[in-house]
Amino acid sequence: MKYIIGNHKMNLDYITLKGYLKALKKVAKNSDNKVGVCVPYVYLDLAKKVLKGSNVLYGAQNMYYKEAGAFTGEVSPKMLIDFNCDMVILGHSERRHIFNETNNEINNKVISALNNNLTPILCVGETLEERNNKQTKKVILAQLKQGLKNIELENAKKIIFAYEPVWAIGTGVSATALDAETICKYIKEQLNKLFSTEFNFVVLYGGSMSEKNVSELLNNPSIDGGLIGGASLTIEKFKPLINYKN
């Protein structure tokens, strides 16, 4: 069993998404995997209605860590709970590098999500420059340490981690299976060191996963699934990933 989670980012309109979600319910019904989708905030009510009673998980792509207050334009964890969200993506590279979110902000969001019974999908990953300078592991370890500050083991076990190399997101260029496996394995090893445990943390790979490379990537023991961007935007492209079998 793998986690196959779509991240729609800022894509699709209401009518298109409604048809998509109806089709997703049917496709996911017989899947051996845990299937989910993270839609824009404005479509969470649609996801709630269409996906009701299905085995498809759904959630948001971000949230603020405060539960209420004068934070114009932000959405709180309590608001996500109103729509019965299962999960929320936090620390995605586009949030880090376009909107300048810091590890400290992301840490606050992870803690808030856990406190509100939302499953955080905590993303980590390096830029092309950092990769070229052989800083990948150093960068990821810092993101993990700071992003998990003040979080106990029992809560850490509830987090889904995603390795998202910035240079591979939306570029059509994916990490090699060996690269992805090496870093996902490293993430698991470092998490076990940080928490002095031997727990099998869930680590996904995100970064131009598609029908062409899904088997090559997911056949690796340390890769527990995918956080899928572009290939999740149509059922035709998403279906082969949903139907992946070990």
One Martini backbone bead per residue (centre of mass of N, CA, C, O) as a GRO file, in nm:
protein
  246
    1MET     BB    1   0.095   0.037   0.023
    2LYS     BB    2   0.020   0.368  -0.090
    3TYR     BB    3   0.061   0.714  -0.125
    4ILE     BB    4  -0.182   0.911  -0.321
    5ILE     BB    5  -0.126   1.262  -0.364
    6GLY     BB    6  -0.288   1.545  -0.462
    7ASN     BB    7  -0.174   1.870  -0.601
    8HIS     BB    8  -0.348   2.140  -0.742
    9LYS     BB    9  -0.315   2.404  -0.652
   10MET     BB   10  -0.388   2.668  -0.898
   11ASN     BB   11  -0.639   2.468  -1.014
   12LEU     BB   12  -0.915   2.465  -1.159
   13ASP     BB   13  -1.258   2.452  -1.174
   14TYR     BB   14  -1.558   2.382  -1.054
   15ILE     BB   15  -1.670   2.199  -1.280
   16THR     BB   16  -1.418   2.029  -1.326
   17LEU     BB   17  -1.385   1.928  -1.031
   18LYS     BB   18  -1.651   1.784  -0.999
   19GLY     BB   19  -1.596   1.567  -1.214
   20TYR     BB   20  -1.330   1.468  -1.097
   21LEU     BB   21  -1.434   1.370  -0.815
   22LYS     BB   22  -1.631   1.162  -0.922
   23ALA     BB   23  -1.412   0.994  -1.066
   24LEU     BB   24  -1.225   0.945  -0.823
   25LYS     BB   25  -1.411   0.768  -0.659
   26LYS     BB   26  -1.413   0.531  -0.863
   27VAL     BB   27  -1.107   0.478  -0.891
   28ALA     BB   28  -1.042   0.449  -0.571
   29LYS     BB   29  -1.225   0.213  -0.474
   30ASN     BB   30  -1.003  -0.024  -0.597
   31SER     BB   31  -0.766   0.063  -0.442
   32ASP     BB   32  -0.461  -0.018  -0.257
   33ASN     BB   33  -0.452   0.281  -0.186
   34LYS     BB   34  -0.394   0.595  -0.052
   35VAL     BB   35  -0.621   0.849  -0.139
   36GLY     BB   36  -0.559   1.197  -0.236
   37VAL     BB   37  -0.661   1.558  -0.207
   38CYS     BB   38  -0.550   1.900  -0.274
   39VAL     BB   39  -0.732   2.190  -0.254
   40PRO     BB   40  -0.858   2.472  -0.276
   41TYR     BB   41  -1.028   2.640  -0.045
   42VAL     BB   42  -1.292   2.707  -0.229
   43TYR     BB   43  -1.324   2.363  -0.270
   44LEU     BB   44  -1.392   2.214   0.003
   45ASP     BB   45  -1.700   2.187  -0.012
   46LEU     BB   46  -1.702   2.014  -0.263
   47ALA     BB   47  -1.534   1.781  -0.150
   48LYS     BB   48  -1.721   1.713   0.083
   49LYS     BB   49  -1.970   1.637  -0.093
   50VAL     BB   50  -1.851   1.437  -0.311
   51LEU     BB   51  -1.663   1.253  -0.097
   52LYS     BB   52  -1.879   1.141   0.055
   53GLY     BB   53  -1.823   0.803   0.152
   54SER     BB   54  -1.540   0.778   0.071
   55ASN     BB   55  -1.177   0.685   0.033
   56VAL     BB   56  -1.111   0.989   0.000
   57LEU     BB   57  -0.885   1.210   0.072
   58TYR     BB   58  -0.874   1.554   0.212
   59GLY     BB   59  -0.741   1.897   0.153
   60ALA     BB   60  -0.499   2.134   0.207
   61GLN     BB   61  -0.213   2.362   0.114
   62ASN     BB   62  -0.274   2.539   0.374
   63MET     BB   63  -0.204   2.741   0.680
   64TYR     BB   64  -0.263   2.889   0.971
   65TYR     BB   65  -0.178   2.875   1.321
   66LYS     BB   66  -0.413   3.030   1.391
   67GLU     BB   67  -0.758   3.014   1.496
   68ALA     BB   68  -0.774   3.337   1.520
   69GLY     BB   69  -0.810   3.670   1.373
   70ALA     BB   70  -0.609   3.945   1.240
   71PHE     BB   71  -0.571   3.766   0.926
   72THR     BB   72  -0.571   3.861   0.635
   73GLY     BB   73  -0.630   3.584   0.411
   74GLU     BB   74  -0.655   3.363   0.614
   75VAL     BB   75  -0.645   3.012   0.735
   76SER     BB   76  -0.769   2.797   0.966
   77PRO     BB   77  -0.795   2.498   1.121
   78LYS     BB   78  -1.096   2.528   1.195
   79MET     BB   79  -1.190   2.566   0.902
   80LEU     BB   80  -1.100   2.288   0.801
   81ILE     BB   81  -1.278   2.124   0.995
   82ASP     BB   82  -1.553   2.225   0.878
   83PHE     BB   83  -1.461   2.039   0.607
   84ASN     BB   84  -1.330   1.762   0.698
   85CYS     BB   85  -1.036   1.753   0.699
   86ASP     BB   86  -0.744   1.544   0.693
   87MET     BB   87  -0.537   1.756   0.555
   88VAL     BB   88  -0.204   1.935   0.524
   89ILE     BB   89   0.006   2.132   0.353
   90LEU     BB   90   0.355   2.188   0.453
   91GLY     BB   91   0.634   2.347   0.321
   92HIS     BB   92   0.626   2.403   0.046
   93SER     BB   93   0.839   2.526  -0.185
   94GLU     BB   94   0.645   2.755  -0.276
   95ARG     BB   95   0.622   2.873   0.011
   96ARG     BB   96   0.924   2.918   0.065
   97HIS     BB   97   1.015   3.071  -0.226
   98ILE     BB   98   0.766   3.270  -0.284
   99PHE     BB   99   0.657   3.329   0.038
  100ASN     BB  100   0.887   3.306   0.261
  101GLU     BB  101   0.887   3.064   0.441
  102THR     BB  102   0.973   2.947   0.747
  103ASN     BB  103   1.059   2.709   0.968
  104ASN     BB  104   0.906   2.842   1.203
  105GLU     BB  105   0.630   2.867   1.066
  106ILE     BB  106   0.600   2.569   0.998
  107ASN     BB  107   0.613   2.465   1.286
  108ASN     BB  108   0.354   2.608   1.382
  109LYS     BB  109   0.169   2.459   1.182
  110VAL     BB  110   0.221   2.169   1.267
  111ILE     BB  111   0.126   2.200   1.558
  112SER     BB  112  -0.160   2.301   1.489
  113ALA     BB  113  -0.253   2.057   1.330
  114LEU     BB  114  -0.218   1.848   1.555
  115ASN     BB  115  -0.408   1.999   1.763
  116ASN     BB  116  -0.651   1.957   1.518
  117ASN     BB  117  -0.642   1.673   1.373
  118LEU     BB  118  -0.430   1.716   1.145
  119THR     BB  119  -0.253   1.606   0.870
  120PRO     BB  120   0.067   1.656   0.807
  121ILE     BB  121   0.249   1.765   0.513
  122LEU     BB  122   0.592   1.761   0.523
  123CYS     BB  123   0.811   1.959   0.343
  124VAL     BB  124   1.121   1.878   0.173
  125GLY     BB  125   1.406   2.057   0.015
  126GLU     BB  126   1.617   2.135  -0.257
  127THR     BB  127   1.799   2.319  -0.450
  128LEU     BB  128   2.004   2.335  -0.714
  129GLU     BB  129   2.235   2.478  -0.572
  130GLU     BB  130   2.247   2.288  -0.328
  131ARG     BB  131   2.299   2.035  -0.490
  132ASN     BB  132   2.563   2.131  -0.637
  133ASN     BB  133   2.689   2.186  -0.329
  134LYS     BB  134   2.626   1.936  -0.147
  135GLN     BB  135   2.350   2.025   0.062
  136THR     BB  136   2.104   1.842   0.092
  137LYS     BB  137   2.127   1.712   0.380
  138LYS     BB  138   2.163   1.972   0.539
  139VAL     BB  139   1.895   2.108   0.461
  140ILE     BB  140   1.700   1.880   0.550
  141LEU     BB  141   1.784   1.864   0.846
  142ALA     BB  142   1.705   2.155   0.916
  143GLN     BB  143   1.406   2.128   0.839
  144LEU     BB  144   1.344   1.907   1.044
  145LYS     BB  145   1.440   2.028   1.312
  146GLN     BB  146   1.270   2.297   1.288
  147GLY     BB  147   0.987   2.169   1.205
  148LEU     BB  148   1.003   1.972   1.494
  149LYS     BB  149   0.985   2.159   1.712
  150ASN     BB  150   0.822   2.057   2.000
  151ILE     BB  151   0.789   1.751   1.907
  152GLU     BB  152   0.663   1.456   1.970
  153LEU     BB  153   0.666   1.135   1.879
  154GLU     BB  154   0.356   1.077   1.867
  155ASN     BB  155   0.317   1.315   1.663
  156ALA     BB  156   0.528   1.247   1.446
  157LYS     BB  157   0.378   0.980   1.352
  158LYS     BB  158   0.139   1.161   1.204
  159ILE     BB  159   0.334   1.241   0.992
  160ILE     BB  160   0.381   1.344   0.660
  161PHE     BB  161   0.643   1.305   0.440
  162ALA     BB  162   0.814   1.519   0.184
  163TYR     BB  163   1.015   1.487  -0.095
  164GLU     BB  164   1.099   1.813  -0.255
  165PRO     BB  165   1.267   1.892  -0.514
  166VAL     BB  166   1.281   2.196  -0.651
  167TRP     BB  167   1.410   2.111  -0.940
  168ALA     BB  168   1.144   1.894  -0.989
  169ILE     BB  169   0.913   2.110  -0.985
  170GLY     BB  170   0.743   2.150  -1.281
  171THR     BB  171   0.983   2.044  -1.499
  172GLY     BB  172   0.993   1.717  -1.569
  173VAL     BB  173   1.217   1.665  -1.358
  174SER     BB  174   1.343   1.383  -1.208
  175ALA     BB  175   1.449   1.200  -0.990
  176THR     BB  176   1.608   0.946  -0.941
  177ALA     BB  177   1.550   0.659  -0.789
  178LEU     BB  178   1.811   0.668  -0.625
  179ASP     BB  179   1.788   0.953  -0.513
  180ALA     BB  180   1.511   0.924  -0.377
  181GLU     BB  181   1.584   0.685  -0.195
  182THR     BB  182   1.824   0.811  -0.046
  183ILE     BB  183   1.661   1.051   0.085
  184CYS     BB  184   1.428   0.897   0.216
  185LYS     BB  185   1.614   0.730   0.393
  186TYR     BB  186   1.749   0.966   0.537
  187ILE     BB  187   1.496   1.078   0.669
  188LYS     BB  188   1.436   0.830   0.841
  189GLU     BB  189   1.705   0.825   0.993
  190GLN     BB  190   1.683   1.113   1.118
  191LEU     BB  191   1.418   1.072   1.269
  192ASN     BB  192   1.524   0.843   1.452
  193LYS     BB  193   1.741   1.019   1.584
  194LEU     BB  194   1.567   1.255   1.692
  195PHE     BB  195   1.363   1.024   1.851
  196SER     BB  196   1.483   0.761   1.947
  197THR     BB  197   1.401   0.541   1.714
  198GLU     BB  198   1.216   0.267   1.500
  199PHE     BB  199   1.033   0.413   1.301
  200ASN     BB  200   0.804   0.407   1.014
  201PHE     BB  201   0.806   0.658   0.839
  202VAL     BB  202   0.632   0.865   0.622
  203VAL     BB  203   0.761   0.885   0.278
  204LEU     BB  204   0.749   1.098   0.013
  205TYR     BB  205   0.742   1.173  -0.336
  206GLY     BB  206   0.820   1.490  -0.500
  207GLY     BB  207   0.870   1.534  -0.857
  208SER     BB  208   0.750   1.448  -1.142
  209MET     BB  209   0.534   1.239  -1.117
  210SER     BB  210   0.443   0.954  -1.327
  211GLU     BB  211   0.361   0.703  -1.533
  212LYS     BB  212   0.664   0.664  -1.629
  213ASN     BB  213   0.794   0.660  -1.300
  214VAL     BB  214   0.631   0.519  -1.070
  215SER     BB  215   0.760   0.236  -1.050
  216GLU     BB  216   1.056   0.320  -1.016
  217LEU     BB  217   0.998   0.473  -0.746
  218LEU     BB  218   0.789   0.276  -0.573
  219ASN     BB  219   0.994   0.019  -0.561
  220ASN     BB  220   1.102   0.153  -0.316
  221PRO     BB  221   1.133   0.112   0.033
  222SER     BB  222   1.141   0.444   0.118
  223ILE     BB  223   0.885   0.485  -0.072
  224ASP     BB  224   0.537   0.560   0.024
  225GLY     BB  225   0.493   0.770  -0.217
  226GLY     BB  226   0.297   1.051  -0.356
  227LEU     BB  227   0.329   1.400  -0.445
  228ILE     BB  228   0.105   1.527  -0.683
  229GLY     BB  229   0.077   1.735  -0.942
  230GLY     BB  230   0.026   1.745  -1.264
  231ALA     BB  231  -0.076   1.430  -1.266
  232SER     BB  232  -0.353   1.522  -1.090
  233LEU     BB  233  -0.539   1.705  -1.297
  234THR     BB  234  -0.612   1.425  -1.427
  235ILE     BB  235  -0.748   1.119  -1.444
  236GLU     BB  236  -0.576   0.998  -1.670
  237LYS     BB  237  -0.299   1.057  -1.513
  238PHE     BB  238  -0.379   0.950  -1.219
  239LYS     BB  239  -0.475   0.653  -1.242
  240PRO     BB  240  -0.199   0.493  -1.262
  241LEU     BB  241  -0.120   0.575  -0.969
  242ILE     BB  242  -0.363   0.468  -0.812
  243ASN     BB  243  -0.309   0.164  -0.951
  244TYR     BB  244  -0.072   0.095  -0.806
  245LYS     BB  245   0.148  -0.190  -0.768
  246ASN     BB  246   0.381  -0.385  -0.590
   0.00000   0.00000   0.00000
